Amino acid sequence: MSGEEDYSCSFSIGDIAQEKGLPYVPQRYVVSPSNRSSLNPHKAEVPTIDMVRLRQNDGEQRSMTIKELGDICRHGGFFQLILDEALSMASGFFNLPTEKKMKLSSNDVYKPVRYGTSLKDGVDKVQFWRVFLKHYAYPLDAWIDSWPENPLDYRKLALELMRKITESLGLGPNYLGEKMEDGMQVMAVNCYPPCPEPDIALGLPPHSDYTCLTIVLQNAPGLEILDTNDAQWKIVPHHRGVLQVQIGDHFEVLSNGLCKSVVHRAILNSERTRISIASLHSLGIDDKVGPAEELVDEQHPKKYKESSFRDFLDFLASNDIGAGKISFNESLKL
C-alpha cells in the first residue's frame, strides 16, 4: 500500500472529540510528557520472513529458516510477513449509521462483540484517540451469530507460524496441538482519526498483547515498537502487502522468557485516518498457559505463573492500563 489510499470514516458515535473536528486536544486525551510521541520518530529495523522459504520442504533450507525465525523471536519478537492485504472492508463498518454502530457500544471487556473509543470509554483517567470494533472470531460456531460482518481469516496463518516457532524452541511443531487449534481468536479493527495535536495524544498507550501471537495489518504508518536494545520508540515502516507479527505475553510465558512479548503503541497524525486490523490468537478462554516443562531446569528456573485469557480480562477490567502502573505481563512474573 502506497499510503495514499483514503479510508475515511464518519466516527459518528456520540459527543466525542474525534467526531467534532476540534482544533485542539481536550485535556482528557493529553498524555504525560514522558509518554508523548515524536513528530519525527526513528524507523525500526524490522526483519522480514518469507513465507515461501518457511514452507519449503528442503531440509537444509527449512532448518535455516526455522532457526532464523527462532532468533527473531528471541531478539525482539517482531517481524514482517509478505502477503496480500485487504483493508477497505474495515472502513465500511465505521461508516455505518450511528444507530447501527451504537447497538454494539459497550465498556464491558467481557462482551464478545463491542464497539467504542479509547480502552474503556469515559472510565480510564487518560482517554485514547481511537475508535474500535472488537469481536471474538474463534471458535467459529460460538461467535459467528454475533458478528457484525465476517472477519479477515488469519487463523490458518497464525497456527502455521506457531508450529514453526515452537519447533524453533526445540518443543516440536505440535507442542500446543489441539489447544491452539481449539483456542481463541479475537479480531480488533481500530480507526484512528486525524488528531489536531498528535504530539500530545496517543491512539493506544504502551502495552504488550496478552496473546500467543498477534498479526497486524495497517493502511498507514502509526505502529511504534519499543526497541529493547536502546529503549527508544521506533516506528514500523509501512509497506504494501506486508503483515506485522508480534509475540504476545502468553508466548513469553510459554518460552519461560526466551522470547519476549513486544511493547508497542499507536501514534497519531493530523492529516488522515489510519486503520489497523489486529488478529489476536491464544489458547481457550480458560486454558492456563505456563512455562513449558522442557524449558525449566536448575539453570533456568520457572519465571512466570500460569494465566488464561479470562485472567487477562479480569486484569483489564480492574486496572487502568493507560496509566502504565503495571502491565499484565509484569503481573505474571515470579
PDB file of N, CA and C in Angstrom, residues 48-119:
ATOM      1  N   THR A  48      12.267  -9.432   8.012  1.00  0.00           N
ATOM      2  CA  THR A  48      11.192  -9.956   7.172  1.00  0.00           C
ATOM      3  C   THR A  48      11.318 -11.462   7.023  1.00  0.00           C
ATOM      4  N   ILE A  49      10.210 -12.155   7.177  1.00  0.00           N
ATOM      5  CA  ILE A  49      10.161 -13.599   6.966  1.00  0.00           C
ATOM      6  C   ILE A  49       9.411 -13.876   5.664  1.00  0.00           C
ATOM      7  N   ASP A  50      10.024 -14.649   4.799  1.00  0.00           N
ATOM      8  CA  ASP A  50       9.412 -15.025   3.525  1.00  0.00           C
ATOM      9  C   ASP A  50       8.652 -16.335   3.727  1.00  0.00           C
ATOM     10  N   MET A  51       7.330 -16.304   3.592  1.00  0.00           N
ATOM     11  CA  MET A  51       6.534 -17.498   3.822  1.00  0.00           C
ATOM     12  C   MET A  51       6.852 -18.605   2.827  1.00  0.00           C
ATOM     13  N   VAL A  52       7.322 -18.247   1.643  1.00  0.00           N
ATOM     14  CA  VAL A  52       7.704 -19.274   0.673  1.00  0.00           C
ATOM     15  C   VAL A  52       8.866 -20.093   1.215  1.00  0.00           C
ATOM     16  N   ARG A  53       9.864 -19.408   1.763  1.00  0.00           N
ATOM     17  CA  ARG A  53      11.012 -20.103   2.357  1.00  0.00           C
ATOM     18  C   ARG A  53      10.596 -20.915   3.580  1.00  0.00           C
ATOM     19  N   LEU A  54       9.693 -20.365   4.372  1.00  0.00           N
ATOM     20  CA  LEU A  54       9.276 -21.034   5.596  1.00  0.00           C
ATOM     21  C   LEU A  54       8.512 -22.315   5.298  1.00  0.00           C
ATOM     22  N   ARG A  55       7.888 -22.379   4.133  1.00  0.00           N
ATOM     23  CA  ARG A  55       7.072 -23.536   3.776  1.00  0.00           C
ATOM     24  C   ARG A  55       7.836 -24.562   2.944  1.00  0.00           C
ATOM     25  N   GLN A  56       9.087 -24.297   2.655  1.00  0.00           N
ATOM     26  CA  GLN A  56       9.871 -25.218   1.833  1.00  0.00           C
ATOM     27  C   GLN A  56      10.081 -26.559   2.542  1.00  0.00           C
ATOM     28  N   ASN A  57      10.169 -27.612   1.754  1.00  0.00           N
ATOM     29  CA  ASN A  57      10.400 -28.951   2.298  1.00  0.00           C
ATOM     30  C   ASN A  57      11.877 -29.325   2.319  1.00  0.00           C
ATOM     31  N   ASP A  58      12.698 -28.526   1.627  1.00  0.00           N
ATOM     32  CA  ASP A  58      14.130 -28.793   1.606  1.00  0.00           C
ATOM     33  C   ASP A  58      14.691 -28.745   3.026  1.00  0.00           C
ATOM     34  N   GLY A  59      15.353 -29.833   3.438  1.00  0.00           N
ATOM     35  CA  GLY A  59      15.798 -29.968   4.825  1.00  0.00           C
ATOM     36  C   GLY A  59      16.706 -28.851   5.300  1.00  0.00           C
ATOM     37  N   GLU A  60      17.791 -28.577   4.559  1.00  0.00           N
ATOM     38  CA  GLU A  60      18.751 -27.575   4.984  1.00  0.00           C
ATOM     39  C   GLU A  60      18.157 -26.173   4.958  1.00  0.00           C
ATOM     40  N   GLN A  61      17.460 -25.830   3.864  1.00  0.00           N
ATOM     41  CA  GLN A  61      16.858 -24.511   3.747  1.00  0.00           C
ATOM     42  C   GLN A  61      15.799 -24.287   4.817  1.00  0.00           C
ATOM     43  N   ARG A  62      15.013 -25.329   5.068  1.00  0.00           N
ATOM     44  CA  ARG A  62      13.958 -25.235   6.080  1.00  0.00           C
ATOM     45  C   ARG A  62      14.562 -25.043   7.467  1.00  0.00           C
ATOM     46  N   SER A  63      15.597 -25.771   7.772  1.00  0.00           N
ATOM     47  CA  SER A  63      16.252 -25.659   9.081  1.00  0.00           C
ATOM     48  C   SER A  63      16.814 -24.266   9.294  1.00  0.00           C
ATOM     49  N   MET A  64      17.405 -23.692   8.244  1.00  0.00           N
ATOM     50  CA  MET A  64      17.960 -22.345   8.344  1.00  0.00           C
ATOM     51  C   MET A  64      16.859 -21.313   8.617  1.00  0.00           C
ATOM     52  N   THR A  65      15.701 -21.478   7.933  1.00  0.00           N
ATOM     53  CA  THR A  65      14.616 -20.523   8.110  1.00  0.00           C
ATOM     54  C   THR A  65      13.981 -20.658   9.487  1.00  0.00           C
ATOM     55  N   ILE A  66      13.837 -21.891   9.971  1.00  0.00           N
ATOM     56  CA  ILE A  66      13.298 -22.111  11.321  1.00  0.00           C
ATOM     57  C   ILE A  66      14.217 -21.477  12.356  1.00  0.00           C
ATOM     58  N   LYS A  67      15.539 -21.632  12.177  1.00  0.00           N
ATOM     59  CA  LYS A  67      16.494 -21.025  13.101  1.00  0.00           C
ATOM     60  C   LYS A  67      16.403 -19.501  13.050  1.00  0.00           C
ATOM     61  N   GLU A  68      16.271 -18.964  11.843  1.00  0.00           N
ATOM     62  CA  GLU A  68      16.134 -17.511  11.678  1.00  0.00           C
ATOM     63  C   GLU A  68      14.908 -17.003  12.404  1.00  0.00           C
ATOM     64  N   LEU A  69      13.786 -17.718  12.277  1.00  0.00           N
ATOM     65  CA  LEU A  69      12.552 -17.334  12.954  1.00  0.00           C
ATOM     66  C   LEU A  69      12.729 -17.379  14.470  1.00  0.00           C
ATOM     67  N   GLY A  70      13.396 -18.431  14.955  1.00  0.00           N
ATOM     68  CA  GLY A  70      13.641 -18.546  16.390  1.00  0.00           C
ATOM     69  C   GLY A  70      14.500 -17.420  16.919  1.00  0.00           C
ATOM     70  N   ASP A  71      15.525 -17.048  16.162  1.00  0.00           N
ATOM     71  CA  ASP A  71      16.397 -15.940  16.574  1.00  0.00           C
ATOM     72  C   ASP A  71      15.612 -14.630  16.656  1.00  0.00           C
ATOM     73  N   ILE A  72      14.722 -14.408  15.702  1.00  0.00           N
ATOM     74  CA  ILE A  72      13.906 -13.195  15.704  1.00  0.00           C
ATOM     75  C   ILE A  72      13.021 -13.155  16.940  1.00  0.00           C
ATOM     76  N   CYS A  73      12.409 -14.287  17.277  1.00  0.00           N
ATOM     77  CA  CYS A  73      11.510 -14.330  18.433  1.00  0.00           C
ATOM     78  C   CYS A  73      12.267 -14.125  19.739  1.00  0.00           C
ATOM     79  N   ARG A  74      13.535 -14.529  19.775  1.00  0.00           N
ATOM     80  CA  ARG A  74      14.346 -14.340  20.981  1.00  0.00           C
ATOM     81  C   ARG A  74      14.892 -12.921  21.089  1.00  0.00           C
ATOM     82  N   HIS A  75      15.052 -12.252  19.961  1.00  0.00           N
ATOM     83  CA  HIS A  75      15.667 -10.926  19.954  1.00  0.00           C
ATOM     84  C   HIS A  75      14.728  -9.908  19.305  1.00  0.00           C
ATOM     85  N   GLY A  76      13.726  -9.520  20.019  1.00  0.00           N
ATOM     86  CA  GLY A  76      12.795  -8.510  19.519  1.00  0.00           C
ATOM     87  C   GLY A  76      11.366  -8.987  19.450  1.00  0.00           C
ATOM     88  N   GLY A  77      11.147 -10.216  18.942  1.00  0.00           N
ATOM     89  CA  GLY A  77       9.807 -10.771  18.912  1.00  0.00           C
ATOM     90  C   GLY A  77       8.866 -10.134  17.918  1.00  0.00           C
ATOM     91  N   PHE A  78       9.416  -9.415  16.912  1.00  0.00           N
ATOM     92  CA  PHE A  78       8.579  -8.699  15.958  1.00  0.00           C
ATOM     93  C   PHE A  78       9.165  -8.907  14.572  1.00  0.00           C
ATOM     94  N   PHE A  79       8.303  -9.274  13.606  1.00  0.00           N
ATOM     95  CA  PHE A  79       8.774  -9.447  12.233  1.00  0.00           C
ATOM     96  C   PHE A  79       7.634  -9.193  11.264  1.00  0.00           C
ATOM     97  N   GLN A  80       7.976  -9.130   9.984  1.00  0.00           N
ATOM     98  CA  GLN A  80       7.006  -8.866   8.932  1.00  0.00           C
ATOM     99  C   GLN A  80       6.885 -10.061   8.004  1.00  0.00           C
ATOM    100  N   LEU A  81       5.660 -10.268   7.510  1.00  0.00           N
ATOM    101  CA  LEU A  81       5.386 -11.298   6.521  1.00  0.00           C
ATOM    102  C   LEU A  81       4.897 -10.636   5.245  1.00  0.00           C
ATOM    103  N   ILE A  82       5.391 -11.122   4.121  1.00  0.00           N
ATOM    104  CA  ILE A  82       4.958 -10.564   2.835  1.00  0.00           C
ATOM    105  C   ILE A  82       3.757 -11.358   2.335  1.00  0.00           C
ATOM    106  N   LEU A  83       2.581 -10.704   2.374  1.00  0.00           N
ATOM    107  CA  LEU A  83       1.329 -11.317   1.935  1.00  0.00           C
ATOM    108  C   LEU A  83       0.427 -10.233   1.364  1.00  0.00           C
ATOM    109  N   ASP A  84      -0.586 -10.638   0.586  1.00  0.00           N
ATOM    110  CA  ASP A  84      -1.581  -9.679   0.117  1.00  0.00           C
ATOM    111  C   ASP A  84      -2.418  -9.208   1.301  1.00  0.00           C
ATOM    112  N   GLU A  85      -3.008  -8.015   1.186  1.00  0.00           N
ATOM    113  CA  GLU A  85      -3.814  -7.453   2.271  1.00  0.00           C
ATOM    114  C   GLU A  85      -5.147  -6.941   1.742  1.00  0.00           C
ATOM    115  N   ALA A  86      -6.052  -6.667   2.695  1.00  0.00           N
ATOM    116  CA  ALA A  86      -7.358  -6.115   2.339  1.00  0.00           C
ATOM    117  C   ALA A  86      -7.835  -5.249   3.488  1.00  0.00           C
ATOM    118  N   LEU A  87      -8.005  -3.955   3.233  1.00  0.00           N
ATOM    119  CA  LEU A  87      -8.393  -3.024   4.292  1.00  0.00           C
ATOM    120  C   LEU A  87      -9.726  -2.329   4.047  1.00  0.00           C
ATOM    121  N   SER A  88     -10.191  -2.293   2.806  1.00  0.00           N
ATOM    122  CA  SER A  88     -11.374  -1.482   2.518  1.00  0.00           C
ATOM    123  C   SER A  88     -12.592  -1.943   3.301  1.00  0.00           C
ATOM    124  N   MET A  89     -12.702  -3.265   3.595  1.00  0.00           N
ATOM    125  CA  MET A  89     -13.861  -3.758   4.324  1.00  0.00           C
ATOM    126  C   MET A  89     -13.907  -3.207   5.742  1.00  0.00           C
ATOM    127  N   ALA A  90     -12.740  -2.865   6.311  1.00  0.00           N
ATOM    128  CA  ALA A  90     -12.713  -2.371   7.683  1.00  0.00           C
ATOM    129  C   ALA A  90     -13.386  -1.019   7.800  1.00  0.00           C
ATOM    130  N   SER A  91     -13.120  -0.114   6.853  1.00  0.00           N
ATOM    131  CA  SER A  91     -13.708   1.219   6.940  1.00  0.00           C
ATOM    132  C   SER A  91     -15.212   1.178   6.746  1.00  0.00           C
ATOM    133  N   GLY A  92     -15.718   0.138   6.080  1.00  0.00           N
ATOM    134  CA  GLY A  92     -17.151   0.047   5.849  1.00  0.00           C
ATOM    135  C   GLY A  92     -17.957   0.034   7.130  1.00  0.00           C
ATOM    136  N   PHE A  93     -17.497  -0.700   8.140  1.00  0.00           N
ATOM    137  CA  PHE A  93     -18.243  -0.742   9.392  1.00  0.00           C
ATOM    138  C   PHE A  93     -18.321   0.629  10.036  1.00  0.00           C
ATOM    139  N   PHE A  94     -17.207   1.370  10.061  1.00  0.00           N
ATOM    140  CA  PHE A  94     -17.183   2.656  10.744  1.00  0.00           C
ATOM    141  C   PHE A  94     -18.019   3.710  10.024  1.00  0.00           C
ATOM    142  N   ASN A  95     -18.346   3.469   8.771  1.00  0.00           N
ATOM    143  CA  ASN A  95     -19.182   4.409   8.029  1.00  0.00           C
ATOM    144  C   ASN A  95     -20.673   4.054   8.095  1.00  0.00           C
ATOM    145  N   LEU A  96     -21.025   3.036   8.876  1.00  0.00           N
ATOM    146  CA  LEU A  96     -22.431   2.704   9.059  1.00  0.00           C
ATOM    147  C   LEU A  96     -23.141   3.820   9.827  1.00  0.00           C
ATOM    148  N   PRO A  97     -24.460   3.899   9.728  1.00  0.00           N
ATOM    149  CA  PRO A  97     -25.211   4.891  10.514  1.00  0.00           C
ATOM    150  C   PRO A  97     -24.952   4.717  12.012  1.00  0.00           C
ATOM    151  N   THR A  98     -25.012   5.832  12.728  1.00  0.00           N
ATOM    152  CA  THR A  98     -24.701   5.824  14.158  1.00  0.00           C
ATOM    153  C   THR A  98     -25.534   4.809  14.928  1.00  0.00           C
ATOM    154  N   GLU A  99     -26.825   4.735  14.637  1.00  0.00           N
ATOM    155  CA  GLU A  99     -27.693   3.856  15.415  1.00  0.00           C
ATOM    156  C   GLU A  99     -27.303   2.389  15.288  1.00  0.00           C
ATOM    157  N   LYS A 100     -26.775   1.994  14.132  1.00  0.00           N
ATOM    158  CA  LYS A 100     -26.349   0.608  13.952  1.00  0.00           C
ATOM    159  C   LYS A 100     -25.081   0.315  14.735  1.00  0.00           C
ATOM    160  N   LYS A 101     -24.153   1.266  14.751  1.00  0.00           N
ATOM    161  CA  LYS A 101     -22.910   1.065  15.499  1.00  0.00           C
ATOM    162  C   LYS A 101     -23.162   1.099  16.999  1.00  0.00           C
ATOM    163  N   MET A 102     -24.056   1.973  17.432  1.00  0.00           N
ATOM    164  CA  MET A 102     -24.299   2.128  18.862  1.00  0.00           C
ATOM    165  C   MET A 102     -24.923   0.888  19.490  1.00  0.00           C
ATOM    166  N   LYS A 103     -25.539   0.034  18.690  1.00  0.00           N
ATOM    167  CA  LYS A 103     -26.085  -1.210  19.216  1.00  0.00           C
ATOM    168  C   LYS A 103     -24.989  -2.096  19.812  1.00  0.00           C
ATOM    169  N   LEU A 104     -23.749  -1.891  19.370  1.00  0.00           N
ATOM    170  CA  LEU A 104     -22.625  -2.694  19.843  1.00  0.00           C
ATOM    171  C   LEU A 104     -21.764  -1.939  20.845  1.00  0.00           C
ATOM    172  N   SER A 105     -22.148  -0.706  21.184  1.00  0.00           N
ATOM    173  CA  SER A 105     -21.338   0.117  22.072  1.00  0.00           C
ATOM    174  C   SER A 105     -21.351  -0.438  23.493  1.00  0.00           C
ATOM    175  N   SER A 106     -20.149  -0.605  24.107  1.00  0.00           N
ATOM    176  CA  SER A 106     -20.065  -1.137  25.464  1.00  0.00           C
ATOM    177  C   SER A 106     -18.668  -0.926  26.027  1.00  0.00           C
ATOM    178  N   ASN A 107     -18.597  -0.761  27.363  1.00  0.00           N
ATOM    179  CA  ASN A 107     -17.324  -0.750  28.083  1.00  0.00           C
ATOM    180  C   ASN A 107     -17.072  -2.067  28.799  1.00  0.00           C
ATOM    181  N   ASP A 108     -17.964  -3.041  28.617  1.00  0.00           N
ATOM    182  CA  ASP A 108     -17.823  -4.342  29.269  1.00  0.00           C
ATOM    183  C   ASP A 108     -16.787  -5.169  28.524  1.00  0.00           C
ATOM    184  N   VAL A 109     -15.588  -5.329  29.126  1.00  0.00           N
ATOM    185  CA  VAL A 109     -14.492  -6.013  28.432  1.00  0.00           C
ATOM    186  C   VAL A 109     -14.780  -7.494  28.219  1.00  0.00           C
ATOM    187  N   TYR A 110     -15.799  -8.040  28.892  1.00  0.00           N
ATOM    188  CA  TYR A 110     -16.121  -9.461  28.746  1.00  0.00           C
ATOM    189  C   TYR A 110     -17.054  -9.726  27.571  1.00  0.00           C
ATOM    190  N   LYS A 111     -17.617  -8.673  26.978  1.00  0.00           N
ATOM    191  CA  LYS A 111     -18.535  -8.872  25.861  1.00  0.00           C
ATOM    192  C   LYS A 111     -17.790  -9.382  24.634  1.00  0.00           C
ATOM    193  N   PRO A 112     -18.326 -10.399  23.947  1.00  0.00           N
ATOM    194  CA  PRO A 112     -17.629 -10.941  22.777  1.00  0.00           C
ATOM    195  C   PRO A 112     -17.602 -10.005  21.587  1.00  0.00           C
ATOM    196  N   VAL A 113     -18.535  -9.058  21.522  1.00  0.00           N
ATOM    197  CA  VAL A 113     -18.545  -8.057  20.458  1.00  0.00           C
ATOM    198  C   VAL A 113     -18.795  -6.701  21.096  1.00  0.00           C
ATOM    199  N   ARG A 114     -17.893  -5.743  20.878  1.00  0.00           N
ATOM    200  CA  ARG A 114     -18.138  -4.412  21.419  1.00  0.00           C
ATOM    201  C   ARG A 114     -17.475  -3.350  20.553  1.00  0.00           C
ATOM    202  N   TYR A 115     -18.091  -2.170  20.607  1.00  0.00           N
ATOM    203  CA  TYR A 115     -17.677  -1.027  19.815  1.00  0.00           C
ATOM    204  C   TYR A 115     -17.513   0.151  20.753  1.00  0.00           C
ATOM    205  N   GLY A 116     -16.468   0.934  20.567  1.00  0.00           N
ATOM    206  CA  GLY A 116     -16.278   2.070  21.451  1.00  0.00           C
ATOM    207  C   GLY A 116     -15.062   2.884  21.083  1.00  0.00           C
ATOM    208  N   THR A 117     -14.610   3.708  22.031  1.00  0.00           N
ATOM    209  CA  THR A 117     -13.418   4.518  21.854  1.00  0.00           C
ATOM    210  C   THR A 117     -12.443   4.222  22.974  1.00  0.00           C
ATOM    211  N   SER A 118     -11.191   4.671  22.816  1.00  0.00           N
ATOM    212  CA  SER A 118     -10.155   4.545  23.834  1.00  0.00           C
ATOM    213  C   SER A 118      -9.969   3.085  24.228  1.00  0.00           C
ATOM    214  N   LEU A 119      -9.805   2.794  25.537  1.00  0.00           N
ATOM    215  CA  LEU A 119      -9.768   1.431  26.060  1.00  0.00           C
ATOM    216  C   LEU A 119     -11.099   1.126  26.733  1.00  0.00           C
TER     217      LEU A 119
END
